[in-house]
Amino acid sequence: MVSRVIPVDTFDLVIFGGTGDLARRKIFPGLYRRFMAGQMNADSRIIGAARAKNSDEQFRAMIHDSLLEFVPKDRQDDKVIEAFLARIDYVSIDAKEESGWTKLKSTVRANVVRAFYFSVAPALFGDLAERLHAHAITDATSRVVVEKPFGRDLATAKALNATLAKYFAETQIYRIDHYLGKETVQNLMAVRFANILFEPIWKAQYIDHVQITVAETVGVDGRGAYYDKSGAMRDMVQNHMMQLLCLIAMEPPYHFDPDAVRDEKLKVIRALEPVTVNDIVRGQYLAGGGEGGYIEHSENPNSKTESYVALRVNVANWRWKGTPFYLRTGKRLRARYSEIAITFKEPPHSIFDDAKGWKANVLVIRLQPNEGMNLMVMIKEPGPGGMRLMQVPLDMTFADALGQDAEDVPDAYERLIMDVIRGNQTLFMRGDEVEAAWAWTDPIIQGWEARGDKPQDYDAGSSGPEDALMLLHKDGRRWREIKG
């Protein structure tokens, strides 16, 4: 099956931080793929902006190298690359100085969609917004994309929102969380709200518990100093995992409309109960596999920052009262593996003698690797000898089910950037949503800081600290295996 590609309007996309790692690894390769798919028309342009004194030719050469490195070889077409690079310009600019802004104003056109991607540190958001406004480069139709982190606590998030609000309306601000651009995450909404099969049983009466796992094999080596000021709670739970929880727990919106969807997500965040000390496990990975441990990577021998965190979370509303959500994420774990697992309750009565063979129905949504969904159901084991039960998966790996090569499934950044051009904010976080998430997260962090809690050690390549197992064991449940 070939995906239907809908071209977007002509645009000028300015990427501040255009020479940075994110731009090279994700943004430009994603834009190239959209261009190759025919989604960008011939009049659209991309303008890289950074402090480096590059010419257009030098910048295009850098982007050319990044395409060769980060685009699969079977998607590299010399003629397409040449045509794509011809649509790229460069402006040397300083967010804190006046140099380059006059040139940027003369480069950006007035009669097209104008979007400005802040692929820079949040500390520069205010400077960029102020100068874009002062030089009349933006107007009421312009859009601005900002990358996380959206603050490091409630106070800084409010300050950041207030800074952006000086120059842009909320309808112009696109706070990007690439997890929301994943095909599987979007399909979670389709599975829930486009099928009568699931929605009637999507509640505490039928669902025993929900597990959300985001496991990584990499450590923090190379960015240890940054990560040590953040930790897993700020880096993953407050944003990515919070968004996944919201999509599972939210009520059906009245329409698939940006504010309708985000209103329902906000209600979930505000319904989250405070997390007690007995419902949190934090950890730091030890050295192993020829690599140093977290302490070596952070270069802070007294660090109490977590590289792993697991939580038991409760949503205090009628739909979910009594159904816990278990969240865990960590570095240097056994496999790179992200999934949402919704475990249903057992039938009220078993008519079969082989009750020992029964296992819970589980809907597994895989985010990585091999995006897709499995529904684990019970069937009769083949062969004679009575009614023996066994569990099998109804598997829907998207690449297989839709007849697509895995490389044909758009990357999250591709989808989200095109949504910016379309003016569709459905998959982007709203300011009050970000602040509500921090209002819930801050007391958890402040609690362990006040207690002076030290994270537990865990072996690199394991599934995390031993106490994380007890988080579920005390409830009579078990974590699903982390597997590659």
Short mmCIF file of C-alpha atoms in Angstrom, two decimals:
data_model
loop_
_atom_site.label_atom_id
_atom_site.label_comp_id
_atom_site.label_asym_id
_atom_site.label_seq_id
_atom_site.Cartn_x
_atom_site.Cartn_y
_atom_site.Cartn_z
CA MET A 1 0.00 0.00 0.00
CA VAL A 2 1.40 3.40 -0.98
CA SER A 3 0.76 6.23 1.45
CA ARG A 4 -1.34 9.07 0.13
CA VAL A 5 0.80 12.21 0.12
CA ILE A 6 -1.01 15.55 0.35
CA PRO A 7 1.18 18.50 -0.72
CA VAL A 8 1.36 21.43 1.68
CA ASP A 9 1.17 25.12 0.83
CA THR A 10 4.25 27.00 -0.31
CA PHE A 11 6.37 27.88 2.71
CA ASP A 12 9.57 29.46 3.98
CA LEU A 13 10.92 27.47 6.93
CA VAL A 14 13.70 29.14 8.92
CA ILE A 15 15.68 26.73 11.11
CA PHE A 16 17.58 28.54 13.86
CA GLY A 17 20.39 26.26 14.97
CA GLY A 18 20.60 24.99 11.41
CA THR A 19 24.17 23.71 11.89
CA GLY A 20 23.29 21.84 15.08
CA ASP A 21 23.06 18.11 15.73
CA LEU A 22 19.25 17.89 15.70
CA ALA A 23 19.02 19.74 12.39
CA ARG A 24 21.62 17.48 10.79
CA ARG A 25 20.29 14.18 12.18
CA LYS A 26 16.53 14.70 12.03
CA ILE A 27 15.20 17.95 10.58
CA PHE A 28 16.97 18.13 7.22
CA PRO A 29 16.81 14.38 6.50
CA GLY A 30 13.10 14.47 7.35
CA LEU A 31 12.50 17.44 5.06
CA TYR A 32 14.41 15.68 2.28
CA ARG A 33 12.15 12.63 2.61
CA ARG A 34 9.05 14.83 2.40
CA PHE A 35 10.51 16.54 -0.66
CA MET A 36 11.27 13.15 -2.23
CA ALA A 37 7.68 12.06 -1.52
CA GLY A 38 6.34 15.09 -3.39
CA GLN A 39 4.93 16.86 -0.35
CA MET A 40 7.02 20.02 -0.76
CA ASN A 41 6.28 22.02 -3.86
CA ALA A 42 8.99 23.56 -6.00
CA ASP A 43 8.51 27.07 -4.59
CA SER A 44 9.02 26.17 -0.93
CA ARG A 45 12.32 27.09 0.68
CA ILE A 46 14.34 26.24 3.77
CA ILE A 47 16.64 28.80 5.38
CA GLY A 48 19.29 27.64 7.81
CA ALA A 49 20.32 30.21 10.42
CA ALA A 50 23.22 29.98 12.85
CA ARG A 51 26.22 31.98 14.09
CA ALA A 52 28.74 30.17 11.85
CA LYS A 53 29.99 32.29 8.93
CA ASN A 54 28.95 29.91 6.15
CA SER A 55 28.09 30.73 2.57
CA ASP A 56 25.03 29.16 0.97
CA GLU A 57 27.33 26.71 -0.81
CA GLN A 58 29.15 25.71 2.35
CA PHE A 59 25.90 25.15 4.21
CA ARG A 60 24.43 23.09 1.37
CA ALA A 61 27.58 20.96 1.37
CA MET A 62 27.11 20.33 5.10
CA ILE A 63 23.48 19.34 4.56
CA HIS A 64 24.52 17.12 1.65
CA ASP A 65 26.90 15.28 3.98
CA SER A 66 24.19 14.90 6.61
CA LEU A 67 21.80 13.38 4.03
CA LEU A 68 24.43 10.85 3.01
CA GLU A 69 24.94 9.95 6.67
CA PHE A 70 21.38 9.87 8.00
CA VAL A 71 19.20 8.97 5.00
CA PRO A 72 19.17 5.25 4.07
CA LYS A 73 21.26 4.60 0.97
CA ASP A 74 18.31 3.23 -1.02
CA ARG A 75 16.56 6.59 -0.48
CA GLN A 76 19.51 8.64 -1.72
CA ASP A 77 18.88 9.91 -5.23
CA ASP A 78 21.49 12.30 -6.61
CA LYS A 79 19.02 14.27 -8.73
CA VAL A 80 16.52 14.58 -5.91
CA ILE A 81 19.25 15.62 -3.47
CA GLU A 82 20.45 18.27 -5.92
CA ALA A 83 16.93 19.63 -6.36
CA PHE A 84 16.37 19.63 -2.59
CA LEU A 85 19.63 21.46 -1.86
CA ALA A 86 18.71 24.13 -4.44
CA ARG A 87 15.83 25.13 -2.14
CA ILE A 88 18.14 25.76 0.83
CA ASP A 89 19.66 29.13 1.75
CA TYR A 90 21.72 30.21 4.73
CA VAL A 91 21.91 33.30 6.91
CA SER A 92 24.65 33.89 9.46
CA ILE A 93 22.86 35.33 12.47
CA ASP A 94 23.37 35.92 16.19
CA ALA A 95 20.37 35.63 18.49
CA LYS A 96 21.86 38.16 20.91
CA GLU A 97 23.20 40.63 18.37
CA GLU A 98 21.81 42.64 15.46
CA SER A 99 23.97 41.06 12.77
CA GLY A 100 22.16 39.06 10.12
CA TRP A 101 18.58 40.09 10.88
CA THR A 102 18.26 42.54 7.99
CA LYS A 103 19.43 39.83 5.60
CA LEU A 104 16.96 37.34 7.08
CA LYS A 105 14.11 39.80 6.62
CA SER A 106 14.99 40.27 2.95
CA THR A 107 15.30 36.49 2.48
CA VAL A 108 11.94 35.47 3.94
CA ARG A 109 8.96 36.07 1.66
CA ALA A 110 5.73 37.73 2.75
CA ASN A 111 3.20 35.87 0.63
CA VAL A 112 3.86 32.31 1.85
CA VAL A 113 3.51 30.30 5.06
CA ARG A 114 6.34 31.43 7.33
CA ALA A 115 7.54 29.06 10.05
CA PHE A 116 10.48 29.52 12.42
CA TYR A 117 12.00 26.46 14.08
CA PHE A 118 13.90 27.24 17.32
CA SER A 119 16.31 24.29 17.32
CA VAL A 120 18.40 26.03 19.99
CA ALA A 121 18.73 26.16 23.77
CA PRO A 122 15.57 27.49 25.51
CA ALA A 123 17.63 30.37 26.90
CA LEU A 124 17.70 31.81 23.36
CA PHE A 125 13.94 31.56 22.69
CA GLY A 126 13.27 35.04 24.07
CA ASP A 127 16.10 36.66 22.12
CA LEU A 128 14.97 35.07 18.87
CA ALA A 129 11.32 35.97 19.42
CA GLU A 130 12.18 39.56 20.33
CA ARG A 131 14.33 40.14 17.25
CA LEU A 132 11.89 38.47 14.88
CA HIS A 133 9.26 40.85 16.22
CA ALA A 134 11.48 43.94 16.27
CA HIS A 135 12.53 43.46 12.65
CA ALA A 136 8.93 42.76 11.55
CA ILE A 137 9.91 39.34 10.15
CA THR A 138 6.84 37.69 11.66
CA ASP A 139 3.17 38.59 11.67
CA ALA A 140 -0.06 37.11 13.02
CA THR A 141 0.05 34.26 10.48
CA SER A 142 3.61 33.14 11.28
CA ARG A 143 4.35 29.97 13.26
CA VAL A 144 7.13 29.22 15.70
CA VAL A 145 8.33 25.73 16.67
CA VAL A 146 10.09 25.23 20.01
CA GLU A 147 11.96 22.13 21.15
CA LYS A 148 11.96 20.69 24.65
CA PRO A 149 12.92 21.15 27.41
CA PHE A 150 9.99 23.47 28.10
CA GLY A 151 11.53 24.66 31.35
CA ARG A 152 12.98 22.53 34.14
CA ASP A 153 10.19 23.19 36.66
CA LEU A 154 6.87 25.01 36.89
CA ALA A 155 8.43 28.43 37.48
CA THR A 156 10.73 28.26 34.45
CA ALA A 157 7.96 26.80 32.27
CA LYS A 158 5.69 29.72 33.18
CA ALA A 159 8.50 32.18 32.44
CA LEU A 160 9.18 30.54 29.08
CA ASN A 161 5.50 30.60 28.15
CA ALA A 162 5.25 34.24 29.19
CA THR A 163 8.28 35.13 27.06
CA LEU A 164 6.81 33.49 23.96
CA ALA A 165 3.39 35.02 24.69
CA LYS A 166 4.87 38.52 24.43
CA TYR A 167 5.37 38.04 20.71
CA PHE A 168 3.16 35.14 19.60
CA ALA A 169 -0.41 34.02 20.21
CA GLU A 170 -0.87 30.49 21.59
CA THR A 171 -2.26 29.47 18.19
CA GLN A 172 1.15 30.32 16.65
CA ILE A 173 3.29 28.31 19.10
CA TYR A 174 4.11 24.66 18.32
CA ARG A 175 5.81 22.89 21.25
CA ILE A 176 7.19 19.81 19.58
CA ASP A 177 7.36 16.40 21.26
CA HIS A 178 8.54 13.91 18.67
CA TYR A 179 6.83 11.01 20.48
CA LEU A 180 3.47 12.40 19.41
CA GLY A 181 4.57 12.20 15.78
CA LYS A 182 5.17 8.46 15.88
CA GLU A 183 2.78 6.51 13.69
CA THR A 184 1.92 4.10 16.49
CA VAL A 185 1.06 6.87 18.93
CA GLN A 186 -1.35 8.39 16.43
CA ASN A 187 -2.81 4.96 15.74
CA LEU A 188 -3.53 4.63 19.45
CA MET A 189 -6.17 7.33 18.99
CA ALA A 190 -7.50 5.62 15.86
CA VAL A 191 -7.76 2.24 17.59
CA ARG A 192 -9.60 3.77 20.54
CA PHE A 193 -11.96 6.14 18.82
CA ALA A 194 -12.54 4.61 15.38
CA ASN A 195 -13.43 1.11 16.60
CA ILE A 196 -16.41 0.20 18.77
CA LEU A 197 -14.47 -2.91 19.83
CA PHE A 198 -12.27 -1.16 22.41
CA GLU A 199 -13.91 2.00 23.69
CA PRO A 200 -16.70 0.28 25.72
CA ILE A 201 -14.10 -1.71 27.71
CA TRP A 202 -11.50 1.06 27.93
CA LYS A 203 -11.98 1.67 31.67
CA ALA A 204 -11.23 0.39 35.14
CA GLN A 205 -14.08 -2.12 35.07
CA TYR A 206 -12.24 -4.16 32.42
CA ILE A 207 -8.59 -3.01 32.52
CA ASP A 208 -6.39 -4.36 35.33
CA HIS A 209 -3.40 -2.07 34.80
CA VAL A 210 -1.32 -0.23 32.21
CA GLN A 211 2.46 -0.36 31.76
CA ILE A 212 4.43 2.25 29.82
CA THR A 213 8.09 1.43 29.19
CA VAL A 214 10.74 3.51 27.44
CA ALA A 215 14.04 1.62 27.68
CA GLU A 216 17.33 2.73 26.15
CA THR A 217 20.64 0.91 25.76
CA VAL A 218 22.73 4.07 25.54
CA GLY A 219 24.09 5.93 28.54
CA VAL A 220 24.66 9.65 28.98
CA ASP A 221 28.31 9.70 27.96
CA GLY A 222 28.98 12.86 25.95
CA ARG A 223 26.15 14.83 27.53
CA GLY A 224 26.57 13.85 31.16
CA ALA A 225 26.92 17.42 32.42
CA TYR A 226 23.57 18.38 30.85
CA TYR A 227 21.79 15.20 31.90
CA ASP A 228 22.99 15.50 35.49
CA LYS A 229 20.92 18.69 35.80
CA SER A 230 17.90 16.95 34.34
CA GLY A 231 17.55 13.25 35.08
CA ALA A 232 15.04 10.72 33.81
CA MET A 233 12.07 12.38 35.50
CA ARG A 234 12.57 15.72 33.75
CA ASP A 235 14.00 14.28 30.54
CA MET A 236 11.38 11.61 29.85
CA VAL A 237 8.50 11.33 32.33
CA GLN A 238 7.34 14.95 32.48
CA ASN A 239 6.96 15.19 28.70
CA HIS A 240 7.16 12.05 26.54
CA MET A 241 5.66 9.53 28.97
CA MET A 242 3.12 12.03 30.26
CA GLN A 243 1.84 12.46 26.71
CA LEU A 244 1.54 8.69 26.23
CA LEU A 245 -0.36 8.37 29.51
CA CYS A 246 -2.72 11.16 28.46
CA LEU A 247 -3.55 9.53 25.12
CA ILE A 248 -4.41 6.27 26.87
CA ALA A 249 -6.41 7.81 29.70
CA MET A 250 -8.16 10.76 28.01
CA GLU A 251 -11.90 10.91 27.39
CA PRO A 252 -13.12 10.94 23.77
CA PRO A 253 -12.86 14.53 22.46
CA TYR A 254 -15.95 15.93 20.76
CA HIS A 255 -13.97 16.17 17.51
CA PHE A 256 -10.45 15.46 16.25
CA ASP A 257 -9.62 19.11 16.70
CA PRO A 258 -6.42 20.56 18.25
CA ASP A 259 -8.00 22.20 21.26
CA ALA A 260 -10.59 19.45 21.78
CA VAL A 261 -7.84 16.81 21.99
CA ARG A 262 -5.62 18.95 24.19
CA ASP A 263 -8.50 19.85 26.51
CA GLU A 264 -9.01 16.15 27.24
CA LYS A 265 -5.29 15.55 27.80
CA LEU A 266 -5.19 18.46 30.24
CA LYS A 267 -8.03 16.92 32.25
CA VAL A 268 -5.99 13.73 32.68
CA ILE A 269 -2.93 15.60 33.96
CA ARG A 270 -5.04 17.53 36.45
CA ALA A 271 -6.60 14.24 37.64
CA LEU A 272 -3.23 12.63 38.48
CA GLU A 273 -2.91 11.87 42.19
CA PRO A 274 0.26 12.87 44.06
CA VAL A 275 2.87 10.09 43.99
CA THR A 276 3.99 8.79 47.40
CA VAL A 277 7.57 7.88 48.27
CA ASN A 278 6.62 4.18 48.28
CA ASP A 279 5.50 4.41 44.65
CA ILE A 280 8.83 5.69 43.24
CA VAL A 281 12.05 3.82 42.43
CA ARG A 282 15.11 5.66 41.12
CA GLY A 283 18.37 4.22 39.86
CA GLN A 284 21.82 4.90 38.42
CA TYR A 285 23.58 2.48 36.07
CA LEU A 286 26.93 0.98 36.99
CA ALA A 287 29.91 0.47 34.70
CA GLY A 288 29.68 -2.54 32.44
CA GLY A 289 30.11 -3.82 28.91
CA GLY A 290 33.36 -1.90 28.54
CA GLU A 291 31.68 1.42 29.36
CA GLY A 292 31.76 3.61 32.43
CA GLY A 293 28.89 4.02 34.84
CA TYR A 294 26.65 7.02 35.33
CA ILE A 295 28.99 8.57 37.91
CA GLU A 296 31.88 8.50 35.41
CA HIS A 297 29.74 9.81 32.57
CA SER A 298 28.27 12.65 34.62
CA GLU A 299 31.73 13.51 36.02
CA ASN A 300 30.01 14.15 39.35
CA PRO A 301 31.09 11.63 42.02
CA ASN A 302 28.33 12.80 44.37
CA SER A 303 25.53 12.80 41.83
CA LYS A 304 22.06 11.88 43.07
CA THR A 305 20.50 12.25 39.61
CA GLU A 306 18.52 9.28 38.35
CA SER A 307 19.21 7.57 35.02
CA TYR A 308 16.22 5.30 35.74
CA VAL A 309 12.85 5.98 37.30
CA ALA A 310 9.74 3.85 37.83
CA LEU A 311 6.46 5.12 39.23
CA ARG A 312 3.02 3.89 40.16
CA VAL A 313 0.54 6.53 39.02
CA ASN A 314 -3.18 6.80 39.70
CA VAL A 315 -5.75 8.78 37.70
CA ALA A 316 -8.48 10.04 40.02
CA ASN A 317 -11.57 9.99 37.85
CA TRP A 318 -14.55 7.71 37.20
CA ARG A 319 -12.99 5.98 34.20
CA TRP A 320 -9.73 4.95 35.86
CA LYS A 321 -10.28 4.79 39.63
CA GLY A 322 -8.57 1.61 40.83
CA THR A 323 -6.51 0.97 37.68
CA PRO A 324 -2.83 1.83 38.24
CA PHE A 325 -0.49 3.10 35.52
CA TYR A 326 3.10 1.90 35.89
CA LEU A 327 5.74 4.03 34.18
CA ARG A 328 9.43 3.18 33.80
CA THR A 329 12.28 4.59 31.76
CA GLY A 330 16.02 4.26 31.96
CA LYS A 331 19.42 4.38 30.33
CA ARG A 332 21.79 1.43 29.73
CA LEU A 333 19.03 -1.16 29.99
CA ARG A 334 18.84 -4.57 28.34
CA ALA A 335 17.35 -3.38 25.05
CA ARG A 336 16.11 -0.33 23.19
CA TYR A 337 12.44 -0.93 23.64
CA SER A 338 9.38 1.27 24.02
CA GLU A 339 5.85 0.00 24.47
CA ILE A 340 2.48 0.58 26.05
CA ALA A 341 0.87 -2.58 27.45
CA ILE A 342 -2.80 -2.52 28.47
CA THR A 343 -3.59 -5.61 30.53
CA PHE A 344 -7.26 -6.57 30.80
CA LYS A 345 -8.90 -8.29 33.75
CA GLU A 346 -9.71 -12.00 33.81
CA PRO A 347 -13.18 -13.23 32.83
CA PRO A 348 -15.60 -13.30 35.78
CA HIS A 349 -15.99 -17.06 35.42
CA SER A 350 -14.01 -19.74 33.58
CA ILE A 351 -15.95 -22.56 31.94
CA PHE A 352 -12.76 -24.49 31.17
CA ASP A 353 -11.09 -27.07 33.42
CA ASP A 354 -7.64 -25.92 32.30
CA ALA A 355 -7.79 -22.66 34.26
CA LYS A 356 -4.01 -22.80 34.72
CA GLY A 357 -3.55 -22.18 31.01
CA TRP A 358 -5.36 -18.86 31.13
CA LYS A 359 -3.42 -15.64 30.67
CA ALA A 360 -4.69 -12.08 30.58
CA ASN A 361 -5.60 -10.41 27.31
CA VAL A 362 -3.04 -7.69 26.62
CA LEU A 363 -3.04 -4.96 24.00
CA VAL A 364 0.59 -4.09 23.29
CA ILE A 365 1.42 -0.93 21.37
CA ARG A 366 5.05 -1.01 20.22
CA LEU A 367 6.70 2.37 19.66
CA GLN A 368 10.16 1.00 18.92
CA PRO A 369 11.52 -1.09 17.37
CA ASN A 370 9.14 -2.29 14.63
CA GLU A 371 6.18 -0.02 15.32
CA GLY A 372 2.92 -1.89 15.54
CA MET A 373 0.34 -3.51 17.80
CA ASN A 374 -0.29 -6.96 19.26
CA LEU A 375 -3.49 -8.16 20.89
CA MET A 376 -2.76 -11.22 23.03
CA VAL A 377 -5.80 -13.54 23.05
CA MET A 378 -6.58 -17.04 24.28
CA ILE A 379 -7.30 -19.90 21.85
CA LYS A 380 -7.48 -23.67 21.99
CA GLU A 381 -4.13 -25.39 21.71
CA PRO A 382 -4.15 -27.45 18.47
CA GLY A 383 -4.43 -31.22 18.70
CA PRO A 384 -6.40 -33.87 20.59
CA GLY A 385 -6.57 -34.27 24.33
CA GLY A 386 -9.21 -31.89 25.52
CA MET A 387 -9.62 -28.13 25.71
CA ARG A 388 -6.14 -26.88 26.48
CA LEU A 389 -5.72 -23.11 26.29
CA MET A 390 -2.82 -21.13 24.93
CA GLN A 391 -2.12 -17.46 24.29
CA VAL A 392 -1.31 -16.15 20.80
CA PRO A 393 -0.80 -12.67 19.37
CA LEU A 394 -2.97 -11.03 16.77
CA ASP A 395 -0.08 -9.14 15.24
CA MET A 396 -0.20 -5.91 13.26
CA THR A 397 3.26 -4.69 12.43
CA PHE A 398 2.50 -1.61 10.37
CA ALA A 399 5.14 -2.21 7.73
CA ASP A 400 3.78 -5.73 7.10
CA ALA A 401 0.07 -5.01 7.48
CA LEU A 402 0.13 -2.01 5.17
CA GLY A 403 2.51 -3.50 2.63
CA GLN A 404 5.11 -0.85 3.36
CA ASP A 405 8.84 -1.01 3.70
CA ALA A 406 9.82 0.19 7.18
CA GLU A 407 11.66 3.05 5.53
CA ASP A 408 8.40 4.27 3.96
CA VAL A 409 6.81 5.00 7.34
CA PRO A 410 7.40 8.72 7.95
CA ASP A 411 9.68 9.72 10.79
CA ALA A 412 8.02 11.63 13.62
CA TYR A 413 9.75 14.88 12.70
CA GLU A 414 8.56 14.61 9.10
CA ARG A 415 4.92 14.42 10.16
CA LEU A 416 5.19 17.14 12.79
CA ILE A 417 6.97 19.67 10.59
CA MET A 418 4.37 19.21 7.86
CA ASP A 419 1.66 19.72 10.50
CA VAL A 420 3.28 23.04 11.39
CA ILE A 421 3.05 24.13 7.75
CA ARG A 422 -0.59 23.03 7.64
CA GLY A 423 -1.32 24.94 10.84
CA ASN A 424 -2.48 21.80 12.68
CA GLN A 425 -1.62 21.90 16.42
CA THR A 426 -3.29 18.60 17.41
CA LEU A 427 0.00 16.79 18.05
CA PHE A 428 1.68 19.71 19.83
CA MET A 429 1.51 20.64 23.50
CA ARG A 430 -0.38 23.70 24.68
CA GLY A 431 1.07 26.06 27.27
CA ASP A 432 -1.39 25.17 30.04
CA GLU A 433 -0.72 21.47 29.38
CA VAL A 434 3.02 21.95 29.92
CA GLU A 435 2.45 23.90 33.12
CA ALA A 436 0.02 21.32 34.49
CA ALA A 437 2.57 18.56 33.86
CA TRP A 438 5.21 20.49 35.80
CA ALA A 439 2.76 21.23 38.62
CA TRP A 440 2.39 17.45 39.08
CA THR A 441 6.09 16.65 38.56
CA ASP A 442 7.67 19.33 40.78
CA PRO A 443 6.47 17.94 44.17
CA ILE A 444 7.83 14.49 43.27
CA ILE A 445 11.30 15.89 42.51
CA GLN A 446 11.22 18.26 45.48
CA GLY A 447 10.29 15.34 47.73
CA TRP A 448 13.31 13.19 46.95
CA GLU A 449 15.61 16.23 46.97
CA ALA A 450 14.36 17.21 50.45
CA ARG A 451 14.84 13.65 51.71
CA GLY A 452 18.30 13.43 50.15
CA ASP A 453 17.39 10.14 48.48
CA LYS A 454 20.20 8.46 46.56
CA PRO A 455 19.31 6.42 43.47
CA GLN A 456 19.87 2.67 43.67
CA ASP A 457 22.64 1.11 41.62
CA TYR A 458 21.71 -1.20 38.77
CA ASP A 459 23.82 -3.23 36.37
CA ALA A 460 24.27 -1.97 32.83
CA GLY A 461 22.38 -4.26 30.47
CA SER A 462 19.82 -5.23 33.11
CA SER A 463 16.13 -4.34 33.43
CA GLY A 464 16.82 -1.76 36.17
CA PRO A 465 17.01 -1.67 39.98
CA GLU A 466 15.74 -4.67 41.95
CA ASP A 467 13.30 -2.52 43.92
CA ALA A 468 11.51 -1.66 40.69
CA LEU A 469 10.31 -5.27 40.60
CA MET A 470 8.75 -4.84 44.03
CA LEU A 471 6.77 -1.85 42.79
CA LEU A 472 4.56 -4.32 40.94
CA HIS A 473 5.10 -7.42 43.08
CA LYS A 474 3.47 -5.77 46.07
CA ASP A 475 0.38 -5.32 43.88
CA GLY A 476 0.50 -8.95 42.71
CA ARG A 477 1.73 -7.98 39.22
CA ARG A 478 4.93 -8.24 37.18
CA TRP A 479 6.74 -5.99 34.74
CA ARG A 480 6.71 -7.16 31.16
CA GLU A 481 10.12 -8.32 29.96
CA ILE A 482 12.32 -5.70 28.32
CA LYS A 483 13.35 -7.32 25.06
CA GLY A 484 14.91 -6.21 21.81
#
